Coordinates of C-alpha atoms in Angstrom, one line a residue:
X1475 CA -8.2 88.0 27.0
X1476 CA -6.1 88.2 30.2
X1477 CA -6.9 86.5 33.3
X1478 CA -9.7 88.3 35.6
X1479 CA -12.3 90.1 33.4
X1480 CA -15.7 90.0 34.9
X1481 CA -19.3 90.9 34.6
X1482 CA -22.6 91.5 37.0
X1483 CA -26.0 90.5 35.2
X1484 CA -28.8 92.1 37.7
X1485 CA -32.2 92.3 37.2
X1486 CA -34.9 94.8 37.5
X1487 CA -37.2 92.4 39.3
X1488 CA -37.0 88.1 40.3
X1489 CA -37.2 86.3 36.7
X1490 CA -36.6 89.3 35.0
X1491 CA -34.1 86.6 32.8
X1492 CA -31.1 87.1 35.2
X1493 CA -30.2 83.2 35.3
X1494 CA -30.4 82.5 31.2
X1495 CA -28.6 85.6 30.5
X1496 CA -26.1 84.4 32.0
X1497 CA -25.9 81.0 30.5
X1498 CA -26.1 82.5 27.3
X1499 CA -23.2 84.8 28.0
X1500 CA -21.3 82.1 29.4
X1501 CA -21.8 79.8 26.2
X1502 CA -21.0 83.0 23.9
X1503 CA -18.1 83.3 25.3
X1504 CA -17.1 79.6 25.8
X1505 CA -17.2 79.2 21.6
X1506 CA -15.0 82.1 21.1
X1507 CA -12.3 80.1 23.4
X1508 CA -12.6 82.4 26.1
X1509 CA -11.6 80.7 29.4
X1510 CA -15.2 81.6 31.8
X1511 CA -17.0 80.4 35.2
X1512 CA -20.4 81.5 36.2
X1513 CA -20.8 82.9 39.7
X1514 CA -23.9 83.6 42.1
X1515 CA -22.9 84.8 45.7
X1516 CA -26.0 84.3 47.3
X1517 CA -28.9 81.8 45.6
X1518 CA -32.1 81.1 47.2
X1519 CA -33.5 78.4 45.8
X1520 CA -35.0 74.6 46.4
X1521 CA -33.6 73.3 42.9
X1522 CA -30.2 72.1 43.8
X1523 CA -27.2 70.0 42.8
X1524 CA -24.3 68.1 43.7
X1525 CA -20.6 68.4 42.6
X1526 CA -18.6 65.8 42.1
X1527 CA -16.9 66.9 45.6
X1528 CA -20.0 66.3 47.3
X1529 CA -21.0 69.8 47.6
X1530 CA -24.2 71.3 47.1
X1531 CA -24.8 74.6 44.9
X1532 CA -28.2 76.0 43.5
X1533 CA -29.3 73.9 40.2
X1534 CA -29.5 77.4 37.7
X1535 CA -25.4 77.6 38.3
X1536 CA -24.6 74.0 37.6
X1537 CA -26.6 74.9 34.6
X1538 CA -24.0 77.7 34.0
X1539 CA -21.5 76.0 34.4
X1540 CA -22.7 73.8 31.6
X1541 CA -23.2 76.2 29.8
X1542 CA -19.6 77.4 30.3
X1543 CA -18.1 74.3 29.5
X1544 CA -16.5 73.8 33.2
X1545 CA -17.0 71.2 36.2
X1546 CA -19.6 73.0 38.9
X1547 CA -17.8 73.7 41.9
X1548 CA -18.8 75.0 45.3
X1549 CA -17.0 78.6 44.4
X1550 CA -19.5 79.3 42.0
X1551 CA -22.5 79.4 44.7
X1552 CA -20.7 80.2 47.9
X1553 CA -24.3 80.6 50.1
X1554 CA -27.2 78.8 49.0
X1555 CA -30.3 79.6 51.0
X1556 CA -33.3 76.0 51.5
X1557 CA -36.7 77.7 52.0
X1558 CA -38.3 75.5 54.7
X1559 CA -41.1 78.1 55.4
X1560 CA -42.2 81.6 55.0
X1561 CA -39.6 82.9 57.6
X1562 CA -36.5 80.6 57.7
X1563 CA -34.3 78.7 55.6
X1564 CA -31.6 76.3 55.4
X1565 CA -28.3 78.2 55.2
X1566 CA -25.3 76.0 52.7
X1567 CA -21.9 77.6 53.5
X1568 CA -19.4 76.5 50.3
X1569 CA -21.7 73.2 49.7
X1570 CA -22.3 71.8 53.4
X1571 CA -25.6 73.1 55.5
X1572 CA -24.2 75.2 58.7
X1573 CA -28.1 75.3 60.4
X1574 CA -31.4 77.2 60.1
X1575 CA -31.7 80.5 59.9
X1576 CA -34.6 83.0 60.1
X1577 CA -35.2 85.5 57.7
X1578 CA -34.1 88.2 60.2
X1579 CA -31.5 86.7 61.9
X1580 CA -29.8 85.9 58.5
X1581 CA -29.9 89.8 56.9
X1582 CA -29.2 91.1 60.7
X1583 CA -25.8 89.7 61.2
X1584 CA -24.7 86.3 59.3
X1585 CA -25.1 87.6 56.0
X1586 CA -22.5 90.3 56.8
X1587 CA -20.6 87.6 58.2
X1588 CA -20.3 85.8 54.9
X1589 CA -19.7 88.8 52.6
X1590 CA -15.6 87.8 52.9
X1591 CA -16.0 83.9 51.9
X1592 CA -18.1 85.6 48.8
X1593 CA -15.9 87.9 48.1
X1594 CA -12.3 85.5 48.3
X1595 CA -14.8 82.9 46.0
X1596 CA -15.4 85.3 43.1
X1597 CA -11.0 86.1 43.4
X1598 CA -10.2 82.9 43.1
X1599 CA -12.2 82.3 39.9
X1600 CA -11.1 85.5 38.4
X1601 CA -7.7 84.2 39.2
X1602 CA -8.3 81.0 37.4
X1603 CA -10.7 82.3 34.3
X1604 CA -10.6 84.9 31.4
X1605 CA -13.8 86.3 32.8
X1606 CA -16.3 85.5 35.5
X1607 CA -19.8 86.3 35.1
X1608 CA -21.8 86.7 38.0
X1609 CA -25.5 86.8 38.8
X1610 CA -27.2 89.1 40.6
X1611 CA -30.5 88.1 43.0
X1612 CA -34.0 89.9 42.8
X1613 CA -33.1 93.9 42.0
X1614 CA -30.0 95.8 43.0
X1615 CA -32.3 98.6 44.4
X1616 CA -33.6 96.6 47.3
X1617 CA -33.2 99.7 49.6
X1618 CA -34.2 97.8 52.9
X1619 CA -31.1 95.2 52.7
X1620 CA -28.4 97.1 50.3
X1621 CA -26.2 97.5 54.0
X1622 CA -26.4 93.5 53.9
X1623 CA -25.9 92.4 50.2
X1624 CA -23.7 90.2 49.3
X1625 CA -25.0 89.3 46.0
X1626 CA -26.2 92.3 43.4
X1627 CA -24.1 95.5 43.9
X1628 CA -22.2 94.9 47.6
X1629 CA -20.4 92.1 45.3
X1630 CA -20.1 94.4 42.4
X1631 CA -18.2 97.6 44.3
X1632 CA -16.3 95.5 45.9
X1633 CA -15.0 93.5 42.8
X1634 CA -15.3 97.0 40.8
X1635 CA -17.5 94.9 37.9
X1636 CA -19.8 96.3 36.0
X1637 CA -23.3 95.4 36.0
X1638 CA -25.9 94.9 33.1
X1639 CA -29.6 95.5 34.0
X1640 CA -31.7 92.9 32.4
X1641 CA -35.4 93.6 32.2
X1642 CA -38.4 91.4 31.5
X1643 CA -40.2 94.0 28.9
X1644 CA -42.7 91.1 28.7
X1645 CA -44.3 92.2 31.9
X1646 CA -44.7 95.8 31.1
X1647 CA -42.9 98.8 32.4
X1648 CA -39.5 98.2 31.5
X1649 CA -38.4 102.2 31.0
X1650 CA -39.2 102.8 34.6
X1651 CA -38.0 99.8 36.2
X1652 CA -34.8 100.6 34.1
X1653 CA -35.0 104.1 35.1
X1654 CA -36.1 103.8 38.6
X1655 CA -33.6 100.7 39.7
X1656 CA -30.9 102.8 39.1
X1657 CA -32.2 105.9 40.0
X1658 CA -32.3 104.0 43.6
X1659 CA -28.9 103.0 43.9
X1660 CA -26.5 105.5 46.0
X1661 CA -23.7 107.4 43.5
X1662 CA -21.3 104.8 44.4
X1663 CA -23.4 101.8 43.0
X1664 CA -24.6 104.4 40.4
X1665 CA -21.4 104.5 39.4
X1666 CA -20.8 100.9 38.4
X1667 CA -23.9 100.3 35.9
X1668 CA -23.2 100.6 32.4
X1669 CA -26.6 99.9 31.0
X1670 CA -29.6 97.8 30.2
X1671 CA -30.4 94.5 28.9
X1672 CA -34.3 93.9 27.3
X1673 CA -35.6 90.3 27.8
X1674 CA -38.7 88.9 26.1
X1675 CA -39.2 91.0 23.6
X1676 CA -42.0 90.2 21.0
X1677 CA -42.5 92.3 17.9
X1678 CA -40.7 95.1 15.6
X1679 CA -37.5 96.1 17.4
X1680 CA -37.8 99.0 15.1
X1681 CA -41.1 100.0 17.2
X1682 CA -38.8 100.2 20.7
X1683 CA -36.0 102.2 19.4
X1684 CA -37.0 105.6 20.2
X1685 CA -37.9 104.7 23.9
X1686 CA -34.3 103.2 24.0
X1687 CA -32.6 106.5 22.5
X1688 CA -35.1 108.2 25.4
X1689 CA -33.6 106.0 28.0
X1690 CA -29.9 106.8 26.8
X1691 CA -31.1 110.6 27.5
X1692 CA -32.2 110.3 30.8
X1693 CA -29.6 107.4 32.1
X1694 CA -26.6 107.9 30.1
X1695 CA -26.6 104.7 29.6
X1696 CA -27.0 102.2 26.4
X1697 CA -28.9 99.3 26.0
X1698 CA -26.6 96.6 25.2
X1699 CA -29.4 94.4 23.6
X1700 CA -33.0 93.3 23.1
X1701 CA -33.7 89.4 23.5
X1702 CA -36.7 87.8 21.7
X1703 CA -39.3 86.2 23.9
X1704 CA -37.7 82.3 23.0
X1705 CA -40.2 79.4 23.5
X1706 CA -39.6 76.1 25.1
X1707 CA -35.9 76.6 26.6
X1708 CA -36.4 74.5 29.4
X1709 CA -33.7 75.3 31.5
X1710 CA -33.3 74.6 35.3
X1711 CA -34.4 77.4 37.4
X1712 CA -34.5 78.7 40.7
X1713 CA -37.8 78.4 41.2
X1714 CA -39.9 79.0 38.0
X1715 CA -42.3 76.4 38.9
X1716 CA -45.8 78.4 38.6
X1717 CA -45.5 78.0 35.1
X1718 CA -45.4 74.2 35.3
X1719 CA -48.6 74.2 37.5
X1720 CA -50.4 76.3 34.6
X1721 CA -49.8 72.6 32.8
X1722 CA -47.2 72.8 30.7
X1723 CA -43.3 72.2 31.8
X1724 CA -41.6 75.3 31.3
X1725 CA -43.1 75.7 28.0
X1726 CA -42.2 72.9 26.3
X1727 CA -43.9 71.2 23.0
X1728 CA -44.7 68.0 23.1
X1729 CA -43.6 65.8 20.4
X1730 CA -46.0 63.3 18.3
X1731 CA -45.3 60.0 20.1
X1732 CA -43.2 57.3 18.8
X1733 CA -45.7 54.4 19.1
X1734 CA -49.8 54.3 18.6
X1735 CA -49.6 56.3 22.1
X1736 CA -49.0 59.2 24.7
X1737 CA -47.9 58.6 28.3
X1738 CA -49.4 60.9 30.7
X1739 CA -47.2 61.9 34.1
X1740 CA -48.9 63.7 36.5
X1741 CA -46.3 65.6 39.3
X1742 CA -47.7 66.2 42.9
X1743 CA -47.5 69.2 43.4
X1744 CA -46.5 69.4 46.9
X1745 CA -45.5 72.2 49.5
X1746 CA -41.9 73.4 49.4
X1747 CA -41.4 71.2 46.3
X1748 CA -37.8 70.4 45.5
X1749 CA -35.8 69.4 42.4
X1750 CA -38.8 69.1 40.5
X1751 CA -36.4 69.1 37.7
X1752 CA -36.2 65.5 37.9
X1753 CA -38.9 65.3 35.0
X1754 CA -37.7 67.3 32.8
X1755 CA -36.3 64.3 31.2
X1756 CA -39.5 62.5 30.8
X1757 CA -40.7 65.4 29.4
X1758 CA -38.2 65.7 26.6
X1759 CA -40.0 62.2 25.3
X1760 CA -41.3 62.1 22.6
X1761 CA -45.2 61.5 23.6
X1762 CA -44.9 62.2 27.4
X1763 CA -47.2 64.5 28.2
X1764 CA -46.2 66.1 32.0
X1765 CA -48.0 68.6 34.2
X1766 CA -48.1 69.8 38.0
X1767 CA -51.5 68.4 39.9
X1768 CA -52.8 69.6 43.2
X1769 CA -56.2 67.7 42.9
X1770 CA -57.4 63.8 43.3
X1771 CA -59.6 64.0 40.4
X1772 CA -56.4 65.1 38.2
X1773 CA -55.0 61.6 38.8
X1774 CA -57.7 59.6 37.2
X1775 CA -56.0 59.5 33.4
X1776 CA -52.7 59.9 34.4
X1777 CA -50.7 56.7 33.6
X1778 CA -47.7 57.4 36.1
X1779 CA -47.9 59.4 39.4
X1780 CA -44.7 61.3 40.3
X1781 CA -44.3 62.3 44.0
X1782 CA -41.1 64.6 43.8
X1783 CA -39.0 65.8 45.8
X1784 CA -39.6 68.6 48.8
X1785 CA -38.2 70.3 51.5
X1786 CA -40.6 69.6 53.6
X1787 CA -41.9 66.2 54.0
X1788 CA -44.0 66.1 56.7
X1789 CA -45.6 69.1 55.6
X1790 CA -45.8 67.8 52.3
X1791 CA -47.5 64.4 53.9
X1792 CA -50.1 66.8 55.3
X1793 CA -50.8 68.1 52.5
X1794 CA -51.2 64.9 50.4
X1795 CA -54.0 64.1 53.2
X1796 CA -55.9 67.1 53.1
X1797 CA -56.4 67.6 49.5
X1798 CA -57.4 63.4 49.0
X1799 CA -54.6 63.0 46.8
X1800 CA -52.7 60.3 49.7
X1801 CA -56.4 58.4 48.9
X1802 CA -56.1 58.4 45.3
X1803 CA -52.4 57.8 45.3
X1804 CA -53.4 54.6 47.6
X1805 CA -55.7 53.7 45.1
X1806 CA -53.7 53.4 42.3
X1807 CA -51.1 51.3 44.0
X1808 CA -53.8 48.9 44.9
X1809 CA -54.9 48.8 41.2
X1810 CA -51.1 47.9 40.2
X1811 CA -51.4 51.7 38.4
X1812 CA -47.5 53.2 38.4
X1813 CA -46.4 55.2 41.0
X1814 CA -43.1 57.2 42.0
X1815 CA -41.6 58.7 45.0
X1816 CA -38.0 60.9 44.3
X1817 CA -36.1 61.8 47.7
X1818 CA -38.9 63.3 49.7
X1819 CA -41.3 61.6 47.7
X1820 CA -40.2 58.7 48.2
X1821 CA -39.7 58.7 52.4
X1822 CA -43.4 59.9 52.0
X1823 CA -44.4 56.2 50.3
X1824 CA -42.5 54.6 53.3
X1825 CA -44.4 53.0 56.7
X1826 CA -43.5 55.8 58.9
X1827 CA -41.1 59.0 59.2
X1828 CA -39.1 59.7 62.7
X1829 CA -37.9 63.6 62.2
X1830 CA -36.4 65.8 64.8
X1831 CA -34.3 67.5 62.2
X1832 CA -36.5 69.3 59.7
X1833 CA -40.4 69.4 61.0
X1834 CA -39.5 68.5 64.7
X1835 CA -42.8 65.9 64.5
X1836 CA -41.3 63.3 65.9
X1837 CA -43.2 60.0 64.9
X1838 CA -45.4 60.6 61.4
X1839 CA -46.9 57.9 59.6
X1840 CA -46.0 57.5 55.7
X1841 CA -48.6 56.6 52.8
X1842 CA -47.2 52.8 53.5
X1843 CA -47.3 52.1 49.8
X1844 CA -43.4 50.7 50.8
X1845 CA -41.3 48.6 53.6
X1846 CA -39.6 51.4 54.0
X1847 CA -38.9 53.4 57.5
X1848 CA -37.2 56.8 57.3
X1849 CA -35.0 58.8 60.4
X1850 CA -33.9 61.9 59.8
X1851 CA -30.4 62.5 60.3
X1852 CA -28.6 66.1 61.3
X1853 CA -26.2 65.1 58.8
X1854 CA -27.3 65.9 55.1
X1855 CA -26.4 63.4 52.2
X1856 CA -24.4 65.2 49.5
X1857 CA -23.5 62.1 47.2
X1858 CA -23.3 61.1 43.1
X1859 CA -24.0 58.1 43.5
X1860 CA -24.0 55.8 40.1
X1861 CA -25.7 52.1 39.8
X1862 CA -27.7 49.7 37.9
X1863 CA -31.5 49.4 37.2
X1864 CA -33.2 47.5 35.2
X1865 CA -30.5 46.6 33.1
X1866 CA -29.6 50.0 32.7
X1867 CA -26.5 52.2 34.0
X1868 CA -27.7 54.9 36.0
X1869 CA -25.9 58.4 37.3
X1870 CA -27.9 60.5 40.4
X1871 CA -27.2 62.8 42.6
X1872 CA -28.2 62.5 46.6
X1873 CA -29.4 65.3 48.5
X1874 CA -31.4 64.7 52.1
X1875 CA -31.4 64.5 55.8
X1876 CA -34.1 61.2 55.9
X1877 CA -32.2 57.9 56.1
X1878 CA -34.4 54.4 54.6
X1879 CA -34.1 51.3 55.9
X1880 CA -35.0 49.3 53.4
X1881 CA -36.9 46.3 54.6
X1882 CA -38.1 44.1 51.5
X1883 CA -39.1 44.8 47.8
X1884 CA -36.9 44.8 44.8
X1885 CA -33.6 47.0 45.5
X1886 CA -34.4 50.0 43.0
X1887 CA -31.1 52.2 43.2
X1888 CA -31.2 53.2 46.9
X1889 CA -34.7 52.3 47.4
X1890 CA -37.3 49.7 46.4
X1891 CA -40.0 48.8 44.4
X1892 CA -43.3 46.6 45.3
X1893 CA -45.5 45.8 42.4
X1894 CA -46.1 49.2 40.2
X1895 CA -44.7 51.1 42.9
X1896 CA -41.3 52.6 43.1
X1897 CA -39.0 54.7 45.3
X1898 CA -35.2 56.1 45.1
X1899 CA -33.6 59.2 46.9
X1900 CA -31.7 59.8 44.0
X1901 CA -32.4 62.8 41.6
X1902 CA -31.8 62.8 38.0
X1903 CA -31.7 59.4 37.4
X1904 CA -34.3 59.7 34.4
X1905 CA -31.7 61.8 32.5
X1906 CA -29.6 58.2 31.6
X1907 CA -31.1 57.6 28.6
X1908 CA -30.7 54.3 28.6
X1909 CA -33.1 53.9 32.2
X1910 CA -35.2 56.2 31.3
X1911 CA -36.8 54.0 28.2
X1912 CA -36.9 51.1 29.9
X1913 CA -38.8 52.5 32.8
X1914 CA -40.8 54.3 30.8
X1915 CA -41.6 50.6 28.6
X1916 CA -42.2 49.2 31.8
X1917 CA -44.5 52.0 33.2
X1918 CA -46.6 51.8 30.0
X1919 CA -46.8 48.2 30.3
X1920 CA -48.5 48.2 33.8
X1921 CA -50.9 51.2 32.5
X1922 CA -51.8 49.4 29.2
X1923 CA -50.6 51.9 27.2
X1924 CA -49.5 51.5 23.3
X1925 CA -46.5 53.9 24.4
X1926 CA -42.9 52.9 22.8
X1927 CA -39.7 55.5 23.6
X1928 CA -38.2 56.7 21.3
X1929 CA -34.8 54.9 20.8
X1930 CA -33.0 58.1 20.1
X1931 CA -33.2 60.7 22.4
X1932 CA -30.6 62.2 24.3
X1933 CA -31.2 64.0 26.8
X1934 CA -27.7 65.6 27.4
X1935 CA -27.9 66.3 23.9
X1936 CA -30.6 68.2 23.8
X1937 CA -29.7 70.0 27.3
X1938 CA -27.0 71.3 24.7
X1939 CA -28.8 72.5 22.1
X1940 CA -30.8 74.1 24.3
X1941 CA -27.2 76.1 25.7
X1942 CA -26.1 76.7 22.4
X1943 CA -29.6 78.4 22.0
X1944 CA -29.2 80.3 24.5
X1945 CA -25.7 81.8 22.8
X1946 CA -27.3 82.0 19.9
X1947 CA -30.0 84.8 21.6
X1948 CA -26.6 86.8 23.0
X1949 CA -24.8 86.2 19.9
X1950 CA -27.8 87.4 17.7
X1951 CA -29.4 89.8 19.2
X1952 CA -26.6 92.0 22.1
X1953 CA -24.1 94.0 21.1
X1954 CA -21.5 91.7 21.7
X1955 CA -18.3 94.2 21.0
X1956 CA -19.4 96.4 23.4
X1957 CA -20.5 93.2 25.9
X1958 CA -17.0 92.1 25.4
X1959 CA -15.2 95.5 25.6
X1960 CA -17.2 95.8 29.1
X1961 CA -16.1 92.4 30.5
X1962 CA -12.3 93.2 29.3
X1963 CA -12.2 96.6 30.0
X1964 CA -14.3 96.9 33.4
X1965 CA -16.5 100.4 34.5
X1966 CA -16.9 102.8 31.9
X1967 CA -15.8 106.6 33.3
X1968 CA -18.4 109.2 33.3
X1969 CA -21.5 107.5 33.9
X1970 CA -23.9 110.5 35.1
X1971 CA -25.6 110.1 38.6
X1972 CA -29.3 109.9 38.5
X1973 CA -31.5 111.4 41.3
X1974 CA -32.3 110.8 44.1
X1975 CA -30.3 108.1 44.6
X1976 CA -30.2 105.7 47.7
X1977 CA -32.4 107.3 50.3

């Protein structure tokens, strides 16, 4: 393939599969020896990561990258947008935070701003890859910020890619959100969609064929595939976390334990939660049972407490307050019961907070489960820090304003840990296998549980099988001549305009 080929995967709606599709195309591609690099203009999202420059992108195209076989790199997410409320966020230019923006202030004039940086990003990957697919954000036919967009088809007419519609048939409606995303979208973007993508399909293909052919009548365009609804994937997200709370980890099955016993982790759930990621590695044990908990009472059997990482950690102090769960965290500390703070979780365990950088609250006192004291820096950490604990190696990544100064306890990685309580900013450390059993030995140990790792899981490895999956569903079940022919070959001609178009 020569240099330069590219593709747009949109979606008819947020979730509709835009982020998997694309790893799976990405990891289709990648075993056929084609040279390719995810892409993603614009990412909202509170699940990030840390290239080995230092720079910060959203997690789902590190995940893509993965998937592609290449190194994540700040081209690949050239705006990443921090939620820290209902109307603002924190706005990453090429990996580094450039300030808070509100929600109006960013679609009025700095999202124009940034549509060149996006658009020289996306070049310079075509330039270095066979073939660049890009993700779209939310649905192309957002009619109230297409004059702004920088991500779904602004990105796509001004790179001439074609764009896929993928749609989540799970939901229901999938003809007329086909139909009617397109039929919203001015001749121009019209122009540039070659056709549909079905996601979550359960049942008889055979039994969705003649809505298909239907489709092709109206559209004039093809459906370049149905995917079957696949259980247990477990891939990072954006922000797919109401699953989770629903008390299960993206679907996943947990195995039959290793030992006489299960080890039950119970995940605050708290405001602007970030990176909750972090324990998809415990649940990927054998015999770990995990789930999302908003209530004291949920607590009670849990034989670790996870306080995750968040945005917001004042707020998510607050919170921890009002629903009793600071009382029954408190508790179990006093009973010697396991306990862990990641990155915001864990300057919420220290003695106090001083932030004029993300809450503006000034003073706040912690849960003072830790000698720890936390000041929020303007500067964000972007680090990949690697280390030692208990006996173990240990690879993380650092993302935060808050500063710790450490003032006694066991050094734990960044952090510290007194009695059964423990606290690091860094995220993903529980994906080094090694660590991750022997905390897990030593958290079963202060609950009394019968729980023994298993001494052969990998959780890289199964991160791949899960990618190779994920090729499999393109592989299997798209038309992947015509897939390729579109990435190679660009905009079909003749694609008929359907009314009324952008208003």
């Amino acid at each position: 393939m020569s240099g330069g080929g590219g593709l747009l995967v949109a979606g008819t709606t947020s979730d509709a599969g835009k982020s998997v599709v694309t790893a799976g195309i990405c990891r289709w591609l990648t075993r056929k020896g084609i040279s390719v690099a995810p892409f993603k203009g614009q990412n909202m999202s509170l699940n990030s990561f840390v290239t080995r420059e230092g720079a910060e992108i959203g997690r789902a195209q590190a995940m893509q990258a993965q998937a592609a076989r290449v190194e994540p790199s700040a081209l690949m997410n050239p705006v990443l947008l921090k939620p820290g409320g209902d109307r603002s966020s924190q706005v990453v230019l090429m990996g580094r935070p450039v300030g808070e923006m509100s929600a109006r202030g960013y679609h009025g004039n700095r999202q124009k701003e940034l549509f060149e940086p996006v658009v020289e990003c996306l070049a310079e990957l075509r330039r270095t890859h066979d073939a660049v697919i890009c993700e779209g954000a939310g649905s192309p036919a957002e009619i109230n910020l297409r004059r702004t967009d920088i991500v779904n088809m602004g990105i796509a007419r001004a790179a001439r890619l074609p764009v896929v519609v993928v749609g989540d048939i799970d939901r229901g409606g999938v003809f007329a959100q086909f139909f009617g995303t397109t039929a919203l979208l001015a001749p121009e973007d019209q122009e540039l969609v070659a056709g549909y993508l079905v996601n979550k399909f359960r049942g008889d293909v055979t039994l969705l064929e003649p809505g298909l052919d239907m489709l092709y009548g109206l559209t004039g365009r093809r459906t370049f595939g149905v995917l079957p609804y696949a259980h247990g994937l477990g891939i990072d997200e954006e922000d797919g976390l109401r699953v989770s709370l629903r008390g299960t980890v993206r679907e996943s099955v947990v195995a039959p334990p290793h030992g006489a016993d299960v080890l039950r982790v119970a995940v605050a759930a708290v405001p602007l939660m970030s990176n909750f990621t972090d324990v998809d590695a415990l649940a990927a044990e054998p015999g770990v049972v995990v789930r999302f908990v908003d209530r004291p009472e949920e607590l009670v059997d849990a034989d670790l407490v996870v306080v995750p990482g968040t945005r917001g950690t004042v707020k998510a102090l607050a919170w921890l307050r009002e629903r009793g769960l600071a009382d029954a965290i408190a508790r179990r500390a006093a009973e010697g019961r396991p306990v862990l703070g990641v990155c915001g979780g864990f300057q919420a365990l220290s003695e106090h907070i001083e932030d004029e950088v993300e809450s503006k609250a000034g003073r706040v006192e912690g849960l003072g489960l830790l000698p720890v004291r936390v000041r929020f820096a303007r500067e964000k950490t972007l680090a990949r820090p690697v280390g030692e604990a208990l006996g173990e190696r240990v690879e993380g990544y650092e993302i935060h304003h808050g500063v710790a100064e450490v003032l006694g306890g066991e050094p734990f990685l960044d952090g510290c840990r007194v009695g059964s309580v423990w606290g690091t900013h860094w995220h993903g450390s529980l994906e080094s296998d090694g660590f991750r059993r022997a905390f897990l030995r030593r958290v079963a140990a202060d609950a009394g549980r019968s729980f023994v790792p298993a001494p052969d899981t990998s959780f890289g490895a199964l991160r791949e099988e899960q990618l190779d999956r994920l090729g499999d569903l393109v592989e299997e079940h798209a038309d992947t001549d015509a897939l390729l022919r579109l990435i190679e070959d660009g905009v079909p001609e003749g694609l008929p305009f359907i009314p009324p178009g952008a208003p």
